[in-house]
XYZ file of N, CA and C in Angstrom:
684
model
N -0.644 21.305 -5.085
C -0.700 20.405 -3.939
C 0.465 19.421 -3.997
N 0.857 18.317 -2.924
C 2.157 17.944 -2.846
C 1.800 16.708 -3.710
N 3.016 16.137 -3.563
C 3.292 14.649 -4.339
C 3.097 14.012 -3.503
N 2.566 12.710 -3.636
C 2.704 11.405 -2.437
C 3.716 9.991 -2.937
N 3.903 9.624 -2.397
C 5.291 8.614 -2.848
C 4.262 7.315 -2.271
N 3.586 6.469 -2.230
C 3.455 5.486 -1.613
C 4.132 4.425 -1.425
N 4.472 3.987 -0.755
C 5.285 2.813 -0.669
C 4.942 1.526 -0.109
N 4.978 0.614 -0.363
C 4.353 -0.621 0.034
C 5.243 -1.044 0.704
N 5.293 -2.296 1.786
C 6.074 -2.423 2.197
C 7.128 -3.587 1.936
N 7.934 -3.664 2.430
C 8.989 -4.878 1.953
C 8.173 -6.340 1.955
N 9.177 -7.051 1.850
C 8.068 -8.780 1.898
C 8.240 -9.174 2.968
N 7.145 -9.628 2.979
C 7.171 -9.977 4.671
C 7.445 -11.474 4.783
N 7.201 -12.126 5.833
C 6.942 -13.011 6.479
C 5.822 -13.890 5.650
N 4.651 -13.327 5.973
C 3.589 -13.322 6.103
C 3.316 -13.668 4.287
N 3.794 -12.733 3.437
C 3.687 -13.051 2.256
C 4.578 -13.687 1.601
N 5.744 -14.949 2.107
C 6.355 -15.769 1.380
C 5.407 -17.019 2.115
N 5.045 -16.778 2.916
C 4.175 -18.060 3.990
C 2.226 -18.321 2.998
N 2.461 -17.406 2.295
C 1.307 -17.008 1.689
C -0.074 -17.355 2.291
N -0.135 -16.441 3.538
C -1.111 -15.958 5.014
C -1.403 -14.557 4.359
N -3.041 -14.607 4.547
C -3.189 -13.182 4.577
C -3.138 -12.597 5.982
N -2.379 -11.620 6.354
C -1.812 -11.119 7.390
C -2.678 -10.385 8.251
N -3.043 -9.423 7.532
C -4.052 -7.937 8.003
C -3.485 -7.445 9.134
N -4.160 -7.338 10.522
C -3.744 -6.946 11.534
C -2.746 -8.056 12.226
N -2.667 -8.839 12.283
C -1.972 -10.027 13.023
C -0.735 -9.203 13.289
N -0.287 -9.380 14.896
C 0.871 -8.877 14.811
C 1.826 -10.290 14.793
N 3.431 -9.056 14.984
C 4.249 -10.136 14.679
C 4.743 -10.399 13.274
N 4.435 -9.929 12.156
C 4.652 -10.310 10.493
C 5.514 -8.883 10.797
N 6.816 -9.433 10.362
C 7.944 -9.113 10.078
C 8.373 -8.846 8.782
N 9.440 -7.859 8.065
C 10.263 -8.404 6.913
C 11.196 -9.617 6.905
N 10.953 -10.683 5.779
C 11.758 -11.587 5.740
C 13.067 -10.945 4.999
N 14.127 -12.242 4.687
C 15.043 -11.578 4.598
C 15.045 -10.664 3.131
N 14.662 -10.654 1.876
C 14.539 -10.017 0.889
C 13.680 -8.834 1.715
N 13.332 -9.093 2.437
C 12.281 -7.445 2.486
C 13.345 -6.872 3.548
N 14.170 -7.083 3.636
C 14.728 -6.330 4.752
C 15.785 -5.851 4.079
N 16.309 -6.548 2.507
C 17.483 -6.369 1.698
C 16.664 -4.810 0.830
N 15.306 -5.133 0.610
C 14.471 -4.218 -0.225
C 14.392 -3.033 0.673
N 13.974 -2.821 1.658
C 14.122 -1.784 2.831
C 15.396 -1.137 2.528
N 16.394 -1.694 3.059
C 17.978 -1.011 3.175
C 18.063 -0.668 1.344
N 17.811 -0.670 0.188
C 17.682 -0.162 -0.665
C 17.118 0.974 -0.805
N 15.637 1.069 -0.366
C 15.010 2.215 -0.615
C 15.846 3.415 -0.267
N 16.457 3.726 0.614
C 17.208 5.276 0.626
C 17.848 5.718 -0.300
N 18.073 5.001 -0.984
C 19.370 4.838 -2.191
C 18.242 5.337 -3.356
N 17.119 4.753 -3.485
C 16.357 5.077 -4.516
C 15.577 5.828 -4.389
N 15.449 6.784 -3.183
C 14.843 7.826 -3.194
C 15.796 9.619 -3.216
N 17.122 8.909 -2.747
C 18.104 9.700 -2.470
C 18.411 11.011 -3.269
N 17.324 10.955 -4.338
C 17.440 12.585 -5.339
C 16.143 13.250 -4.912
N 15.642 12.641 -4.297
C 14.061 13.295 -4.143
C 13.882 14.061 -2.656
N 13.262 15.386 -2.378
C 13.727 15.659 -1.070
C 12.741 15.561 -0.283
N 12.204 14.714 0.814
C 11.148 14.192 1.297
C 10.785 14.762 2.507
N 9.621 15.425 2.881
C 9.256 16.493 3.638
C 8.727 15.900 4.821
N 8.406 14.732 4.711
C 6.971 14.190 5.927
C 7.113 12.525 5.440
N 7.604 11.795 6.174
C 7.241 9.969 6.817
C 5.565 9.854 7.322
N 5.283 9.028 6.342
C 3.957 9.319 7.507
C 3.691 7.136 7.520
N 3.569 6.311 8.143
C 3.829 5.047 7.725
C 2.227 4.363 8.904
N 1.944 2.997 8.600
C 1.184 2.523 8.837
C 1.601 2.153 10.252
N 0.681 1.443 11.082
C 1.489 1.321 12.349
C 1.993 -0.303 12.355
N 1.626 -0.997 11.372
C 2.291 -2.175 11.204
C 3.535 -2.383 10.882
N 4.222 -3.598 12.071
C 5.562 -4.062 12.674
C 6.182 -3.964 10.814
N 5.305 -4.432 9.744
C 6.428 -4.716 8.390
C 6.660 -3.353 7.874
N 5.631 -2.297 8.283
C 5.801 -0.811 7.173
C 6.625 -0.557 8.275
N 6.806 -0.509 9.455
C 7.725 0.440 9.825
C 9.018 -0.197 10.276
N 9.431 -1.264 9.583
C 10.874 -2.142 9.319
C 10.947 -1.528 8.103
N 10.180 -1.180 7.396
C 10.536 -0.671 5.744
C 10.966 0.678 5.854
N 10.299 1.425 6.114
C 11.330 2.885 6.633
C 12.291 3.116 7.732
N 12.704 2.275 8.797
C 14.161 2.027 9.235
C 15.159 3.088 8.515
N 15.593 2.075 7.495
C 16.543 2.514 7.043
C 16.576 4.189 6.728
N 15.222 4.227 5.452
C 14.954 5.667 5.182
C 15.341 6.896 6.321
N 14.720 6.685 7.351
C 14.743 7.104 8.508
C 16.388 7.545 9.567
N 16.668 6.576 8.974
C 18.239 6.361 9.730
C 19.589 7.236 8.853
N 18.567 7.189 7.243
C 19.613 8.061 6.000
C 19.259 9.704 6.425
N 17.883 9.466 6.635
C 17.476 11.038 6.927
C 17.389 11.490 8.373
N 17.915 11.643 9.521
C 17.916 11.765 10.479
C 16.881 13.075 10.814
N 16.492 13.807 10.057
C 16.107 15.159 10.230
C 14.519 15.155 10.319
N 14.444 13.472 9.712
C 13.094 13.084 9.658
C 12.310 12.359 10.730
N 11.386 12.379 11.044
C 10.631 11.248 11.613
C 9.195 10.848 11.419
N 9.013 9.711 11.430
C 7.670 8.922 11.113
C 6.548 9.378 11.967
N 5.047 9.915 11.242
C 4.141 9.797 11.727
C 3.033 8.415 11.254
N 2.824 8.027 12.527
C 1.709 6.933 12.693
C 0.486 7.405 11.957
N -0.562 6.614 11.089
C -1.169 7.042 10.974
C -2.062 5.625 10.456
N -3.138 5.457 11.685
C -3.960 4.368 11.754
C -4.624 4.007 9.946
N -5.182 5.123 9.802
C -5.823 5.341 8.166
C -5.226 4.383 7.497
N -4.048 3.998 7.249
C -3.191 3.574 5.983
C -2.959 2.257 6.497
N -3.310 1.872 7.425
C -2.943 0.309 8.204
C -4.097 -0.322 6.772
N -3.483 -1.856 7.371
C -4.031 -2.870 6.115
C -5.825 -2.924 6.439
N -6.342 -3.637 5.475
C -7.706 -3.664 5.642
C -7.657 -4.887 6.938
N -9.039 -4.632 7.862
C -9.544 -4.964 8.580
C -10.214 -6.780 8.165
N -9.379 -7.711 7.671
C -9.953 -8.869 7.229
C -10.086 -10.100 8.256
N -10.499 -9.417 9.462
C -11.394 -10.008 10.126
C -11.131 -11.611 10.727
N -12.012 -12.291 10.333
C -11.738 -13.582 10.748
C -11.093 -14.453 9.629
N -10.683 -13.832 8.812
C -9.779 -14.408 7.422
C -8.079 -13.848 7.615
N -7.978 -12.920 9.120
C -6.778 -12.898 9.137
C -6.025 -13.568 9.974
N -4.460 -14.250 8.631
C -3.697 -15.053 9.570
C -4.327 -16.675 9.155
N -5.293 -16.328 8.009
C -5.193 -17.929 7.323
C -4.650 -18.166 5.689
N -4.342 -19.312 5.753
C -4.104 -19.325 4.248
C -4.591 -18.837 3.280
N -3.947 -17.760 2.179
C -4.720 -17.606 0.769
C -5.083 -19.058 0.451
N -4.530 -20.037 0.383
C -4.859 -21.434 -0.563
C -5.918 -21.790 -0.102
N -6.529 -21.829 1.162
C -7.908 -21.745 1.687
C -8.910 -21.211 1.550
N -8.390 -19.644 1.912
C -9.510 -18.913 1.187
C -10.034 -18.713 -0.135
N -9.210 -19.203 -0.740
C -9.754 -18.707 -2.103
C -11.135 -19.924 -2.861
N -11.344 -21.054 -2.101
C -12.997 -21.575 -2.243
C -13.690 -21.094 -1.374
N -13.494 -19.730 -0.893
C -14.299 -19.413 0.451
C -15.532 -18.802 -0.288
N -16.745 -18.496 -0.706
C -17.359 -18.010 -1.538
C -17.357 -16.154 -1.282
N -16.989 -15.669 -0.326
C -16.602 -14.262 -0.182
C -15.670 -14.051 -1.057
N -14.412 -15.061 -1.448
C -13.446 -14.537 -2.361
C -13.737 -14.197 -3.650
N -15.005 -14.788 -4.282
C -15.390 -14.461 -5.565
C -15.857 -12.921 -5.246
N -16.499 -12.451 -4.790
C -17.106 -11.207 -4.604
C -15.628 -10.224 -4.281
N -14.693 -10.650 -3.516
C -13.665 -9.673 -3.137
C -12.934 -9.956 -4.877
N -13.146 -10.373 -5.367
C -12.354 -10.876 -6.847
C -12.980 -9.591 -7.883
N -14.149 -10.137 -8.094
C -15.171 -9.365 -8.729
C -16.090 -8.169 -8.634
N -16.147 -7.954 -7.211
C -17.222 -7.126 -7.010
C -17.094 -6.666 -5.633
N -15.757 -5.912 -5.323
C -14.838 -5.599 -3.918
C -15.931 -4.351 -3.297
N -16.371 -3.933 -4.244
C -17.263 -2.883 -3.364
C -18.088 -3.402 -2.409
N -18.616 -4.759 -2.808
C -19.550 -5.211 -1.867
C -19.192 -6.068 -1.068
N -17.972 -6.048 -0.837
C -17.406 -7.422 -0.209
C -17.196 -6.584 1.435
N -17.254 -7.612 2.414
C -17.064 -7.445 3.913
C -16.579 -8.520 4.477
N -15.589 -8.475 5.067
C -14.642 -9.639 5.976
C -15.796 -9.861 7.313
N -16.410 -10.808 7.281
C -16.537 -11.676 8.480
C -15.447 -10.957 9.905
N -16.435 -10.516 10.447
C -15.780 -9.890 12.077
C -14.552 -8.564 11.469
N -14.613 -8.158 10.633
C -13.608 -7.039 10.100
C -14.403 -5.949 9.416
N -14.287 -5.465 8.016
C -14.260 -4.204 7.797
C -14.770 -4.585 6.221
N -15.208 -3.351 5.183
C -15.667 -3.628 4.134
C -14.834 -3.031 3.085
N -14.509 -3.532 2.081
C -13.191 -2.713 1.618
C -13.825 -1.054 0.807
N -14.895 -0.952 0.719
C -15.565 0.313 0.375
C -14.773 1.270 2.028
N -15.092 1.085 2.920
C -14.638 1.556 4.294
C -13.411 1.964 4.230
N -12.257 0.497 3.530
C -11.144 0.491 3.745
C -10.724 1.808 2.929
N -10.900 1.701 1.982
C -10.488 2.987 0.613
C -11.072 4.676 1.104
N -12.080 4.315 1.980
C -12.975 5.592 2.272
C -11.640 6.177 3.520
N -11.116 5.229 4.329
C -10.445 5.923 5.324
C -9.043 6.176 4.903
N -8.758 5.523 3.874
C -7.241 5.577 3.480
C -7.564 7.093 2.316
N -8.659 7.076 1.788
C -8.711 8.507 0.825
C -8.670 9.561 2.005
N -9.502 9.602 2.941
C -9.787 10.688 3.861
C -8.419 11.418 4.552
N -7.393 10.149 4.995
C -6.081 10.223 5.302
C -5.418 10.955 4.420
N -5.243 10.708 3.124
C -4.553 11.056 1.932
C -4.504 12.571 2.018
N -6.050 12.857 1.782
C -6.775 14.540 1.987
C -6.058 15.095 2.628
N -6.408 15.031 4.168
C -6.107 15.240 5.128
C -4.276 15.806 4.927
N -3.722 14.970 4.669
C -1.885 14.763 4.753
C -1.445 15.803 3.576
N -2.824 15.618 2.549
C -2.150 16.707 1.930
C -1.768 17.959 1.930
N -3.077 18.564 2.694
C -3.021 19.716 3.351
C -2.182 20.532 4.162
N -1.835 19.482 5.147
C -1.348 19.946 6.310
C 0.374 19.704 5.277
N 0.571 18.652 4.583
C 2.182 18.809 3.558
C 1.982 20.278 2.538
N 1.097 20.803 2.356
C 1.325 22.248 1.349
C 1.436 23.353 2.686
N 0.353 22.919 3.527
C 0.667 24.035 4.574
C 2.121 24.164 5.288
N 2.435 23.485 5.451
C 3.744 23.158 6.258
C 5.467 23.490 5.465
N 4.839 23.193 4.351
C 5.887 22.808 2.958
C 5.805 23.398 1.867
N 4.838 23.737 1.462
C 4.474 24.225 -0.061
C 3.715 23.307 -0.988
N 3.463 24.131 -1.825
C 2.515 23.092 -2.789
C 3.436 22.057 -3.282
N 5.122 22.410 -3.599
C 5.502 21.661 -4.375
C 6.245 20.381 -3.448
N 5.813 20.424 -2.659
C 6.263 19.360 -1.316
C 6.614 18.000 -1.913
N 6.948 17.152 -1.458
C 6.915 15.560 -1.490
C 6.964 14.823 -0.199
N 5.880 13.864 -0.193
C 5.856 13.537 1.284
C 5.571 11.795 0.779
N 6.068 11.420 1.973
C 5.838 9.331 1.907
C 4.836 8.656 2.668
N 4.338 7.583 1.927
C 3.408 7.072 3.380
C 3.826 5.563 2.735
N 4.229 5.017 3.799
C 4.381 3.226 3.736
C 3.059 2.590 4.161
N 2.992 1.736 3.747
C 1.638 1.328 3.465
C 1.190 -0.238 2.967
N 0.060 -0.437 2.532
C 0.002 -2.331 2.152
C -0.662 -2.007 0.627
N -0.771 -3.199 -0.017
C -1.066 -3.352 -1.250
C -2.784 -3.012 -1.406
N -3.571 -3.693 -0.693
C -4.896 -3.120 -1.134
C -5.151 -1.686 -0.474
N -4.537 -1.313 0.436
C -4.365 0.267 0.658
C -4.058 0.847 -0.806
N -3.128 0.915 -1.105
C -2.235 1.343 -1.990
C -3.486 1.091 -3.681
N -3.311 0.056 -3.839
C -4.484 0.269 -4.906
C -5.687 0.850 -4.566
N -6.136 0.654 -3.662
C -7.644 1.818 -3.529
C -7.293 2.978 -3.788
N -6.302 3.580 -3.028
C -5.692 5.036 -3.376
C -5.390 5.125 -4.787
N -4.848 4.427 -5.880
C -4.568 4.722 -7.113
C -5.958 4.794 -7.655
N -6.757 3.325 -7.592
C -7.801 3.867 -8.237
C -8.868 4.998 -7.339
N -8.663 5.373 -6.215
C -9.240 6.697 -6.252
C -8.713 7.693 -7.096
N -7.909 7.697 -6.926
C -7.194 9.002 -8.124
C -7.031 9.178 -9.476
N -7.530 7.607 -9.882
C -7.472 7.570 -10.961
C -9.355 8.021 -11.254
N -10.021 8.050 -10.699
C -11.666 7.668 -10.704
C -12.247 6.536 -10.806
N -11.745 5.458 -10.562
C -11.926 4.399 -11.187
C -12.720 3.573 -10.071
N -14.283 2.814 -10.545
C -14.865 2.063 -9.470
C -13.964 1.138 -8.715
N -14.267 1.099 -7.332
C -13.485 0.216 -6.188
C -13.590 -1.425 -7.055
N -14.438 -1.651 -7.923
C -14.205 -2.972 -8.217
C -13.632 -3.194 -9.331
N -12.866 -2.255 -9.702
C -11.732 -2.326 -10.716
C -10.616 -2.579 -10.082
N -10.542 -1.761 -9.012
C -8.973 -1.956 -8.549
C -8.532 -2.846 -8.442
N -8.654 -4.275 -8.296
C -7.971 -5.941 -8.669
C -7.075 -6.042 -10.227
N -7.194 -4.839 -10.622
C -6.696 -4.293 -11.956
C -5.205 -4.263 -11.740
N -4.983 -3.447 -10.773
C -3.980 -2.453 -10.258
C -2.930 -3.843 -9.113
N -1.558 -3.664 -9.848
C -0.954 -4.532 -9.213
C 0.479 -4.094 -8.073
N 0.562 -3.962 -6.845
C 2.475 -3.379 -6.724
C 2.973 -4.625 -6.015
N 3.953 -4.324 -6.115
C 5.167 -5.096 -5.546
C 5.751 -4.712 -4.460
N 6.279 -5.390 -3.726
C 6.903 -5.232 -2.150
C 7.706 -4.578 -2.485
N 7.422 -3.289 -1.760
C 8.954 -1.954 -1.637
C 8.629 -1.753 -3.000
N 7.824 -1.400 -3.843
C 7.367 -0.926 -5.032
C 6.975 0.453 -4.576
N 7.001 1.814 -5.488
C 6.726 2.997 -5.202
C 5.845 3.643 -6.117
N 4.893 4.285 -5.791
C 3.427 4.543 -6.625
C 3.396 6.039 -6.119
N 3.923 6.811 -7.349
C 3.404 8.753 -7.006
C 2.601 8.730 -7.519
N 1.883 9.844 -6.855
C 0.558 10.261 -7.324
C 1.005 12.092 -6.993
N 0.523 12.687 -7.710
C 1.122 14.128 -7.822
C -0.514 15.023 -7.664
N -0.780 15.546 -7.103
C -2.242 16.005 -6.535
C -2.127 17.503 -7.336
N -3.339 18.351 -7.335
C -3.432 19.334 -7.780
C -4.754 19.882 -7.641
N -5.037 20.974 -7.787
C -6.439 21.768 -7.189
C -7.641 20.907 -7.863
N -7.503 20.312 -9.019
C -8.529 20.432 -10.337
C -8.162 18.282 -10.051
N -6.874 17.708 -10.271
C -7.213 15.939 -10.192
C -5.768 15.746 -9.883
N -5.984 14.906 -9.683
C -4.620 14.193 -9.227
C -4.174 13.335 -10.672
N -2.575 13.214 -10.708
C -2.040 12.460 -11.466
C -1.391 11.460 -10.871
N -1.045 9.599 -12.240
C -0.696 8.693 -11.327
C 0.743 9.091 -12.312
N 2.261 9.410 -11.751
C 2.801 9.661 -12.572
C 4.387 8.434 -12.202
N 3.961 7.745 -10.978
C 4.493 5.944 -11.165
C 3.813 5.203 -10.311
N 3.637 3.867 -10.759
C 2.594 2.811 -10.479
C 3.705 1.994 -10.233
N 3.496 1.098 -8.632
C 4.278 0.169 -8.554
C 5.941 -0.227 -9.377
N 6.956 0.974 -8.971
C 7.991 0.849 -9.758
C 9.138 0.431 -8.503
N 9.557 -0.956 -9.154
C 10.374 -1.499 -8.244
C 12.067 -1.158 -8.594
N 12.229 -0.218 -9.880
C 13.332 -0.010 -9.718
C 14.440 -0.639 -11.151
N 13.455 -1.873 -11.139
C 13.984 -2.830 -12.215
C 12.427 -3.554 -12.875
N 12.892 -4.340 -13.648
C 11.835 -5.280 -14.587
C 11.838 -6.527 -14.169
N 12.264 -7.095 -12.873
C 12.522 -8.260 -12.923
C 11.515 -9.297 -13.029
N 10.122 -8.265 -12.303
C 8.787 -8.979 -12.034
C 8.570 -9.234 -13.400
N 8.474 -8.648 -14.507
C 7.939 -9.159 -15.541
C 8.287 -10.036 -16.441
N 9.607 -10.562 -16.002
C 10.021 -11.719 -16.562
C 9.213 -12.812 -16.395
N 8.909 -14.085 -17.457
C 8.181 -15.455 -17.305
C 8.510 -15.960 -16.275
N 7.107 -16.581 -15.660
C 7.394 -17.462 -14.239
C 7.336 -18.809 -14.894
N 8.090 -19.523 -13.752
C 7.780 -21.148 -13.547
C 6.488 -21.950 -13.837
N 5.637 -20.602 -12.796
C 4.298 -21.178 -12.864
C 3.619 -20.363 -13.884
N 2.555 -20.629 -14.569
C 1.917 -19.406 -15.032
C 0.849 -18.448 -13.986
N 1.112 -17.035 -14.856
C 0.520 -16.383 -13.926
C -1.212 -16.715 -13.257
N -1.662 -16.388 -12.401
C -3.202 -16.785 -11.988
C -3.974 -15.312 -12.507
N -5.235 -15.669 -13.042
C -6.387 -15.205 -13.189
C -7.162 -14.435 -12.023
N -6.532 -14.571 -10.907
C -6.749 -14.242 -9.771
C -6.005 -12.905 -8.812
N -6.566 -11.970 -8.139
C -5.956 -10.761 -7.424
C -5.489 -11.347 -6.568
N -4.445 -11.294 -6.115
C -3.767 -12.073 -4.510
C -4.298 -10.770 -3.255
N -5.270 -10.767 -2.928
C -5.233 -10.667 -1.464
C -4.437 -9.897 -0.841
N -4.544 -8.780 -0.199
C -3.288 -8.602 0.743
C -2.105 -7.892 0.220
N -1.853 -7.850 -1.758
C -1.042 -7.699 -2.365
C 0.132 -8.826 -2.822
N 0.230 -10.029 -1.949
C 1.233 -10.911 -2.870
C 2.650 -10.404 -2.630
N 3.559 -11.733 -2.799
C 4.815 -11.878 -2.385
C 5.710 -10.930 -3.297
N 5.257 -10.174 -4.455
C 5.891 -10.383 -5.654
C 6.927 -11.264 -6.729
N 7.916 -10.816 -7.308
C 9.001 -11.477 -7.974
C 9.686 -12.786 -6.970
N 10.070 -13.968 -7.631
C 10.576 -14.524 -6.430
C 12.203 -14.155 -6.792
């Protein structure tokens, strides 16, 4: 079965403003995410990529632009599935707010059971982004071959549900699982399990250098600005 490349998307707007975004339109790449975008072709440029498939949000599909523009032969399919979680009446307000909201302990700890107020439950969220996955894979071996490679741009708690689906791992682990803007996460599928064979690789180490601040005890929401 094929490879999947996930890709998160550049930094937005939205995550240097540190807003959880979700659907809100309008959240753009700021300017590093737009420098991180025009990179990616370059760092995918040995790999031969069969199928775009990207979220329908204004920041994932500023992030494949470029890709798009290197590969002319290609073009992006929409695909609602992989859009960000549904966070309801918490989207488009401050993380620094929410986080005494008493839902945030449960989305912290215990995400399976957590549900956004007027939105979606992240058990839901992972259920439609796995179903998508399925789905894409199929129709990429049918189309392509087993040994295919195909992309989907995408958001951070997308993107970790999908790892820890593949990894088996309960939905309330995944706060485990960390990527970075324009970070790239394969997962390599196969009849019998899927393998995670890169997790959030930005290319360089820069994220793991000591911060200013120390790091928080806490999952950022949404996925987080990354490295500054």
């Amino acid at each position: 079965m094929p490879t999947l490349l996930l890709v998160r998307h550049g930094r937005s707007t939205a995550n240097t403003a540190g807003l959880l975004a979700g659907w809100t339109p309008g959240v753009a790449l700021d300017e590093r995410g737009l420098a991180q975008a025009a990179a990616l072709p370059g760092r995918l440029a040995g790999l031969p990529v069969h199928e775009i498939v990207t979220s329908p949000l204004q920041r994932c599909r500023e992030t494949i632009r470029p890709l798009l523009d290197a590969r002319p032969e290609l073009t992006a399919h929409t695909e609602e599935r992989i859009g960000e979680c549904h966070y309801g009446d918490w989207s488009g307000r401050k993380l620094a707010e929410l986080k005494d909201e008493p839902l945030m302990e449960v989305v912290q700890a215990h995400p399976s059971a957590a549900a956004f107020p007027g939105g979606e439950s992240m058990r839901a969220m992972q259920t439609r982004a796995a179903e998508a996955v399925r789905e894409w894979n199929a129709r990429v071996e049918r189309d392509h071959g087993a040994d295919a490679v195909y992309l989907m741009c995408s958001h951070g708690d997308i993107i970790k549900s999908l790892v820890a689906d593949a990894l088996g791992l309960h939905l309330d682990l995944f706060q485990r699982i960390s990527v970075e803007p324009c970070s790239i996460t394969a997962i390599r599928y196969t009849r019998l399990r899927p393998f995670l064979v890169r997790l959030g690789d930005t290319g360089d180490l820069a994220s793991l250098a000591p911060r200013a601040e120390p790091p928080s005890d806490q999952a950022t929401v949404g996925g987080g600005a990354g490295a500054p």
